[in-house]
């Protein structure tokens, strides 16, 4: 591939003859450990998916001006899925060239590519802080392009975090297993392109999820995560929309659970998440994940939740 070094033995070969990489170069902002929250979620919830295939391939899309977060992703995944291969993709040729010295461990590589995934067929794609610079109507086609190229049964993880990784929000979107369409056959494109700007643009198959994650000691209230919502939701945080209702309900639960703050922000967060689930929100996971400052919700959150009034629990209850 033009602009990329020859593949080493054992590394995935990139498709020949691609006309161009799809997308725009990212702003490049990155810091060590910036993506630790999403990586922790991937390791904790997706290890079985990775171990379920031979030589699992993961793509880190748009790693930025430094390859550090791609290297961290590889190191974290290798512990739970030996034999995993990670390819960091960037459109900027200079960033790819600068990252090459970091590709020392077997199974870690860097190459030029965008939403077309450089012709690869990964089982998982991490695309954090990539779509933030795009206009909202571009998100649907970008998702479609990526999902067209993910292996059947694979997963797209797409979202946003702050500069030091204390607050992050991301979608996890499945590609149904057994899909055998060739890359670029627009399996998802017509659906996303035609409906993404509608009131409830969630037409894909399967059960996507939205995860909110935070450094709890620095969090004043859950709705502070709104500024790090994925691009698909950032403009939808208005009355009448699902994400606004979710954050409002979470703030209400957080307020009700104020007595738990005496035991620390972690206990208060867990209690607020339990309250959300009791109120009808489709919360996933368990206390083990919630204690990490995470909450994952099936998206869209149907049926529409009907919050019930509740008493404030006694401290220590």
mmCIF file of C-alpha atoms in Angstrom, residues 28-256:
data_model
loop_
_atom_site.group_PDB
_atom_site.id
_atom_site.type_symbol
_atom_site.label_atom_id
_atom_site.label_comp_id
_atom_site.label_asym_id
_atom_site.label_seq_id
_atom_site.Cartn_x
_atom_site.Cartn_y
_atom_site.Cartn_z
ATOM 1 C CA UNK A 28 -4.014 14.311 16.666
ATOM 2 C CA UNK A 29 -4.506 15.084 20.359
ATOM 3 C CA UNK A 30 -3.451 12.141 22.495
ATOM 4 C CA UNK A 31 -1.980 11.330 25.889
ATOM 5 C CA UNK A 32 -0.775 8.181 27.624
ATOM 6 C CA UNK A 33 -3.649 6.375 29.366
ATOM 7 C CA UNK A 34 -6.221 8.642 27.735
ATOM 8 C CA UNK A 35 -8.270 5.628 26.601
ATOM 9 C CA UNK A 36 -7.828 3.494 29.706
ATOM 10 C CA UNK A 37 -11.552 3.503 30.533
ATOM 11 C CA UNK A 38 -12.719 2.211 27.181
ATOM 12 C CA UNK A 39 -9.810 -0.263 27.118
ATOM 13 C CA UNK A 40 -10.794 -1.555 30.548
ATOM 14 C CA UNK A 41 -14.349 -2.039 29.285
ATOM 15 C CA UNK A 42 -13.147 -3.869 26.158
ATOM 16 C CA UNK A 43 -10.915 -6.157 28.229
ATOM 17 C CA UNK A 44 -13.631 -6.788 30.805
ATOM 18 C CA UNK A 45 -16.561 -7.389 28.454
ATOM 19 C CA UNK A 46 -15.137 -8.415 25.067
ATOM 20 C CA UNK A 47 -12.334 -10.864 25.915
ATOM 21 C CA UNK A 48 -14.560 -13.839 25.071
ATOM 22 C CA UNK A 49 -15.358 -12.325 21.665
ATOM 23 C CA UNK A 50 -11.647 -11.997 20.917
ATOM 24 C CA UNK A 51 -10.762 -15.453 22.199
ATOM 25 C CA UNK A 52 -13.588 -16.916 20.155
ATOM 26 C CA UNK A 53 -11.728 -16.459 16.868
ATOM 27 C CA UNK A 54 -8.323 -17.621 15.706
ATOM 28 C CA UNK A 55 -5.691 -14.850 15.624
ATOM 29 C CA UNK A 56 -8.185 -12.047 16.412
ATOM 30 C CA UNK A 57 -7.549 -8.788 14.575
ATOM 31 C CA UNK A 58 -8.311 -5.434 16.201
ATOM 32 C CA UNK A 59 -8.091 -2.045 14.485
ATOM 33 C CA UNK A 60 -7.405 1.169 16.373
ATOM 34 C CA UNK A 61 -8.767 3.805 14.020
ATOM 35 C CA UNK A 62 -7.354 7.338 14.146
ATOM 36 C CA UNK A 63 -4.767 6.953 16.901
ATOM 37 C CA UNK A 64 -3.505 10.517 16.486
ATOM 38 C CA UNK A 65 -0.100 12.157 16.605
ATOM 39 C CA UNK A 66 1.372 9.522 18.924
ATOM 40 C CA UNK A 67 0.919 5.723 18.780
ATOM 41 C CA UNK A 68 0.949 5.431 22.565
ATOM 42 C CA UNK A 69 -2.731 4.547 22.995
ATOM 43 C CA UNK A 70 -2.501 1.878 20.283
ATOM 44 C CA UNK A 71 0.495 0.333 22.034
ATOM 45 C CA UNK A 72 -1.438 0.406 25.319
ATOM 46 C CA UNK A 73 -4.441 -1.267 23.659
ATOM 47 C CA UNK A 74 -2.230 -4.056 22.319
ATOM 48 C CA UNK A 75 -0.593 -4.623 25.701
ATOM 49 C CA UNK A 76 -3.956 -4.761 27.478
ATOM 50 C CA UNK A 77 -5.577 -7.097 24.968
ATOM 51 C CA UNK A 78 -2.606 -9.425 24.783
ATOM 52 C CA UNK A 79 -3.083 -10.288 28.454
ATOM 53 C CA UNK A 80 -6.599 -11.646 27.879
ATOM 54 C CA UNK A 81 -6.379 -12.766 24.231
ATOM 55 C CA UNK A 82 -2.917 -14.186 23.457
ATOM 56 C CA UNK A 83 -2.234 -14.050 19.735
ATOM 57 C CA UNK A 84 -4.266 -10.882 19.209
ATOM 58 C CA UNK A 85 -3.082 -8.603 16.394
ATOM 59 C CA UNK A 86 -3.607 -4.856 16.601
ATOM 60 C CA UNK A 87 -3.254 -2.466 13.668
ATOM 61 C CA UNK A 88 -3.261 1.279 14.248
ATOM 62 C CA UNK A 89 -4.649 3.197 11.275
ATOM 63 C CA UNK A 90 -4.121 6.870 10.471
ATOM 64 C CA UNK A 91 -4.746 8.837 7.287
ATOM 65 C CA UNK A 92 -1.766 11.116 7.902
ATOM 66 C CA UNK A 93 1.280 9.481 6.277
ATOM 67 C CA UNK A 94 3.727 11.270 8.566
ATOM 68 C CA UNK A 95 1.988 9.894 11.656
ATOM 69 C CA UNK A 96 2.179 6.376 10.239
ATOM 70 C CA UNK A 97 5.882 6.761 9.530
ATOM 71 C CA UNK A 98 6.507 8.159 13.012
ATOM 72 C CA UNK A 99 4.647 5.237 14.614
ATOM 73 C CA UNK A 100 6.633 2.513 12.853
ATOM 74 C CA UNK A 101 9.394 2.321 15.514
ATOM 75 C CA UNK A 102 6.714 1.479 18.101
ATOM 76 C CA UNK A 103 5.646 -1.616 16.141
ATOM 77 C CA UNK A 104 8.188 -3.841 17.852
ATOM 78 C CA UNK A 105 6.072 -6.553 19.501
ATOM 79 C CA UNK A 106 4.873 -9.255 17.083
ATOM 80 C CA UNK A 107 1.258 -8.577 16.300
ATOM 81 C CA UNK A 108 1.433 -4.775 16.500
ATOM 82 C CA UNK A 109 1.512 -2.768 13.263
ATOM 83 C CA UNK A 110 0.691 0.679 11.895
ATOM 84 C CA UNK A 111 -0.608 1.578 8.458
ATOM 85 C CA UNK A 112 -2.403 4.260 6.505
ATOM 86 C CA UNK A 113 -6.161 3.935 6.412
ATOM 87 C CA UNK A 114 -9.526 5.427 7.306
ATOM 88 C CA UNK A 115 -13.139 4.288 7.436
ATOM 89 C CA UNK A 116 -12.405 1.669 4.765
ATOM 90 C CA UNK A 117 -10.119 0.017 7.392
ATOM 91 C CA UNK A 118 -7.322 -0.387 4.826
ATOM 92 C CA UNK A 119 -9.038 -3.478 3.462
ATOM 93 C CA UNK A 120 -8.809 -5.340 6.777
ATOM 94 C CA UNK A 121 -11.573 -7.472 8.313
ATOM 95 C CA UNK A 122 -11.141 -6.992 12.083
ATOM 96 C CA UNK A 123 -13.265 -8.528 14.783
ATOM 97 C CA UNK A 124 -13.197 -5.262 16.749
ATOM 98 C CA UNK A 125 -12.624 -1.605 15.855
ATOM 99 C CA UNK A 126 -11.884 1.062 18.448
ATOM 100 C CA UNK A 127 -12.614 4.537 17.025
ATOM 101 C CA UNK A 128 -12.325 7.035 19.856
ATOM 102 C CA UNK A 129 -12.330 10.807 19.289
ATOM 103 C CA UNK A 130 -12.422 10.274 15.516
ATOM 104 C CA UNK A 131 -15.889 11.576 14.638
ATOM 105 C CA UNK A 132 -15.816 14.552 16.995
ATOM 106 C CA UNK A 133 -14.601 16.844 14.193
ATOM 107 C CA UNK A 134 -17.308 15.769 11.730
ATOM 108 C CA UNK A 135 -20.773 17.168 11.209
ATOM 109 C CA UNK A 136 -23.519 14.972 12.663
ATOM 110 C CA UNK A 137 -24.918 13.844 9.260
ATOM 111 C CA UNK A 138 -21.514 12.298 8.477
ATOM 112 C CA UNK A 139 -21.656 9.928 11.431
ATOM 113 C CA UNK A 140 -24.146 7.478 9.931
ATOM 114 C CA UNK A 141 -22.167 6.929 6.703
ATOM 115 C CA UNK A 142 -18.962 6.565 8.731
ATOM 116 C CA UNK A 143 -20.529 3.883 10.916
ATOM 117 C CA UNK A 144 -21.885 2.148 7.824
ATOM 118 C CA UNK A 145 -18.509 2.147 6.111
ATOM 119 C CA UNK A 146 -16.803 0.642 9.165
ATOM 120 C CA UNK A 147 -19.516 -1.938 9.859
ATOM 121 C CA UNK A 148 -19.479 -3.033 6.217
ATOM 122 C CA UNK A 149 -15.869 -4.067 6.732
ATOM 123 C CA UNK A 150 -15.945 -5.589 10.206
ATOM 124 C CA UNK A 151 -16.039 -9.379 10.312
ATOM 125 C CA UNK A 152 -19.387 -11.007 10.999
ATOM 126 C CA UNK A 153 -19.987 -11.100 14.736
ATOM 127 C CA UNK A 154 -17.549 -8.202 15.214
ATOM 128 C CA UNK A 155 -17.954 -4.969 17.130
ATOM 129 C CA UNK A 156 -17.470 -1.235 16.574
ATOM 130 C CA UNK A 157 -16.614 0.808 19.674
ATOM 131 C CA UNK A 158 -17.010 4.514 18.877
ATOM 132 C CA UNK A 159 -17.091 7.497 21.177
ATOM 133 C CA UNK A 160 -15.365 10.413 22.844
ATOM 134 C CA UNK A 161 -13.306 11.123 25.947
ATOM 135 C CA UNK A 162 -11.617 14.104 27.526
ATOM 136 C CA UNK A 163 -7.941 14.895 27.096
ATOM 137 C CA UNK A 164 -6.758 13.004 30.179
ATOM 138 C CA UNK A 165 -9.265 10.179 30.068
ATOM 139 C CA UNK A 166 -11.304 11.004 33.155
ATOM 140 C CA UNK A 167 -14.634 11.112 31.308
ATOM 141 C CA UNK A 168 -15.660 8.994 28.347
ATOM 142 C CA UNK A 169 -18.788 7.877 26.516
ATOM 143 C CA UNK A 170 -19.004 5.322 23.726
ATOM 144 C CA UNK A 171 -21.318 3.202 21.638
ATOM 145 C CA UNK A 172 -20.760 -0.515 21.085
ATOM 146 C CA UNK A 173 -22.396 -1.610 17.836
ATOM 147 C CA UNK A 174 -22.491 -5.248 16.748
ATOM 148 C CA UNK A 175 -22.247 -6.554 13.234
ATOM 149 C CA UNK A 176 -24.571 -9.578 13.136
ATOM 150 C CA UNK A 177 -22.810 -12.960 12.957
ATOM 151 C CA UNK A 178 -23.019 -14.854 9.719
ATOM 152 C CA UNK A 179 -23.061 -11.761 7.506
ATOM 153 C CA UNK A 180 -20.977 -12.602 4.462
ATOM 154 C CA UNK A 181 -21.188 -9.455 2.337
ATOM 155 C CA UNK A 182 -17.948 -8.234 0.817
ATOM 156 C CA UNK A 183 -16.381 -5.061 2.211
ATOM 157 C CA UNK A 184 -17.963 -1.957 0.764
ATOM 158 C CA UNK A 185 -21.211 -3.651 -0.309
ATOM 159 C CA UNK A 186 -23.264 -1.113 1.677
ATOM 160 C CA UNK A 187 -24.855 -3.624 4.010
ATOM 161 C CA UNK A 188 -25.680 -0.765 6.387
ATOM 162 C CA UNK A 189 -25.281 2.322 4.213
ATOM 163 C CA UNK A 190 -28.827 2.731 2.916
ATOM 164 C CA UNK A 191 -30.313 2.418 6.392
ATOM 165 C CA UNK A 192 -27.912 4.805 8.106
ATOM 166 C CA UNK A 193 -27.828 7.402 5.364
ATOM 167 C CA UNK A 194 -31.601 7.683 5.045
ATOM 168 C CA UNK A 195 -32.529 7.654 8.719
ATOM 169 C CA UNK A 196 -29.647 9.067 10.715
ATOM 170 C CA UNK A 197 -31.133 12.540 10.984
ATOM 171 C CA UNK A 198 -34.572 11.291 12.002
ATOM 172 C CA UNK A 199 -35.881 11.537 15.544
ATOM 173 C CA UNK A 200 -34.757 8.052 16.597
ATOM 174 C CA UNK A 201 -31.932 7.021 14.246
ATOM 175 C CA UNK A 202 -31.192 3.596 15.705
ATOM 176 C CA UNK A 203 -32.122 1.187 12.908
ATOM 177 C CA UNK A 204 -29.269 -1.317 13.044
ATOM 178 C CA UNK A 205 -29.838 -4.969 13.959
ATOM 179 C CA UNK A 206 -28.795 -6.372 17.305
ATOM 180 C CA UNK A 207 -28.701 -4.472 20.579
ATOM 181 C CA UNK A 208 -26.232 -1.585 20.636
ATOM 182 C CA UNK A 209 -25.204 -0.151 23.968
ATOM 183 C CA UNK A 210 -24.149 3.251 25.271
ATOM 184 C CA UNK A 211 -21.562 3.344 28.058
ATOM 185 C CA UNK A 212 -20.822 6.304 30.318
ATOM 186 C CA UNK A 213 -17.609 6.188 32.352
ATOM 187 C CA UNK A 214 -16.047 8.655 34.742
ATOM 188 C CA UNK A 215 -13.355 9.274 37.343
ATOM 189 C CA UNK A 216 -15.818 9.463 40.208
ATOM 190 C CA UNK A 217 -13.881 11.616 42.707
ATOM 191 C CA UNK A 218 -13.835 14.462 40.172
ATOM 192 C CA UNK A 219 -17.462 14.090 39.048
ATOM 193 C CA UNK A 220 -19.955 16.599 40.396
ATOM 194 C CA UNK A 221 -23.002 14.966 38.819
ATOM 195 C CA UNK A 222 -23.580 12.438 35.997
ATOM 196 C CA UNK A 223 -24.837 14.998 33.478
ATOM 197 C CA UNK A 224 -21.322 16.499 33.390
ATOM 198 C CA UNK A 225 -20.579 13.626 31.009
ATOM 199 C CA UNK A 226 -22.786 15.311 28.401
ATOM 200 C CA UNK A 227 -19.850 17.218 26.911
ATOM 201 C CA UNK A 228 -18.178 13.879 26.078
ATOM 202 C CA UNK A 229 -21.159 12.185 24.468
ATOM 203 C CA UNK A 230 -20.484 10.495 21.110
ATOM 204 C CA UNK A 231 -20.987 12.738 18.105
ATOM 205 C CA UNK A 232 -24.260 10.968 17.315
ATOM 206 C CA UNK A 233 -25.734 12.229 20.601
ATOM 207 C CA UNK A 234 -23.977 15.488 21.409
ATOM 208 C CA UNK A 235 -26.583 17.646 19.639
ATOM 209 C CA UNK A 236 -29.482 15.522 20.913
ATOM 210 C CA UNK A 237 -29.073 16.373 24.563
ATOM 211 C CA UNK A 238 -32.259 18.429 24.542
ATOM 212 C CA UNK A 239 -35.639 17.940 26.237
ATOM 213 C CA UNK A 240 -37.655 15.222 24.554
ATOM 214 C CA UNK A 241 -34.691 13.101 23.494
ATOM 215 C CA UNK A 242 -33.615 9.810 25.039
ATOM 216 C CA UNK A 243 -30.133 10.917 26.032
ATOM 217 C CA UNK A 244 -31.457 14.024 27.774
ATOM 218 C CA UNK A 245 -33.953 11.856 29.653
ATOM 219 C CA UNK A 246 -31.194 9.426 30.641
ATOM 220 C CA UNK A 247 -28.861 12.101 31.989
ATOM 221 C CA UNK A 248 -31.728 13.843 33.806
ATOM 222 C CA UNK A 249 -32.820 10.573 35.401
ATOM 223 C CA UNK A 250 -29.235 9.817 36.367
ATOM 224 C CA UNK A 251 -28.858 13.242 37.993
ATOM 225 C CA UNK A 252 -32.091 12.661 39.917
ATOM 226 C CA UNK A 253 -30.878 9.258 41.104
ATOM 227 C CA UNK A 254 -27.511 10.789 42.040
ATOM 228 C CA UNK A 255 -29.293 13.409 44.140
ATOM 229 C CA UNK A 256 -31.479 10.820 45.865
#
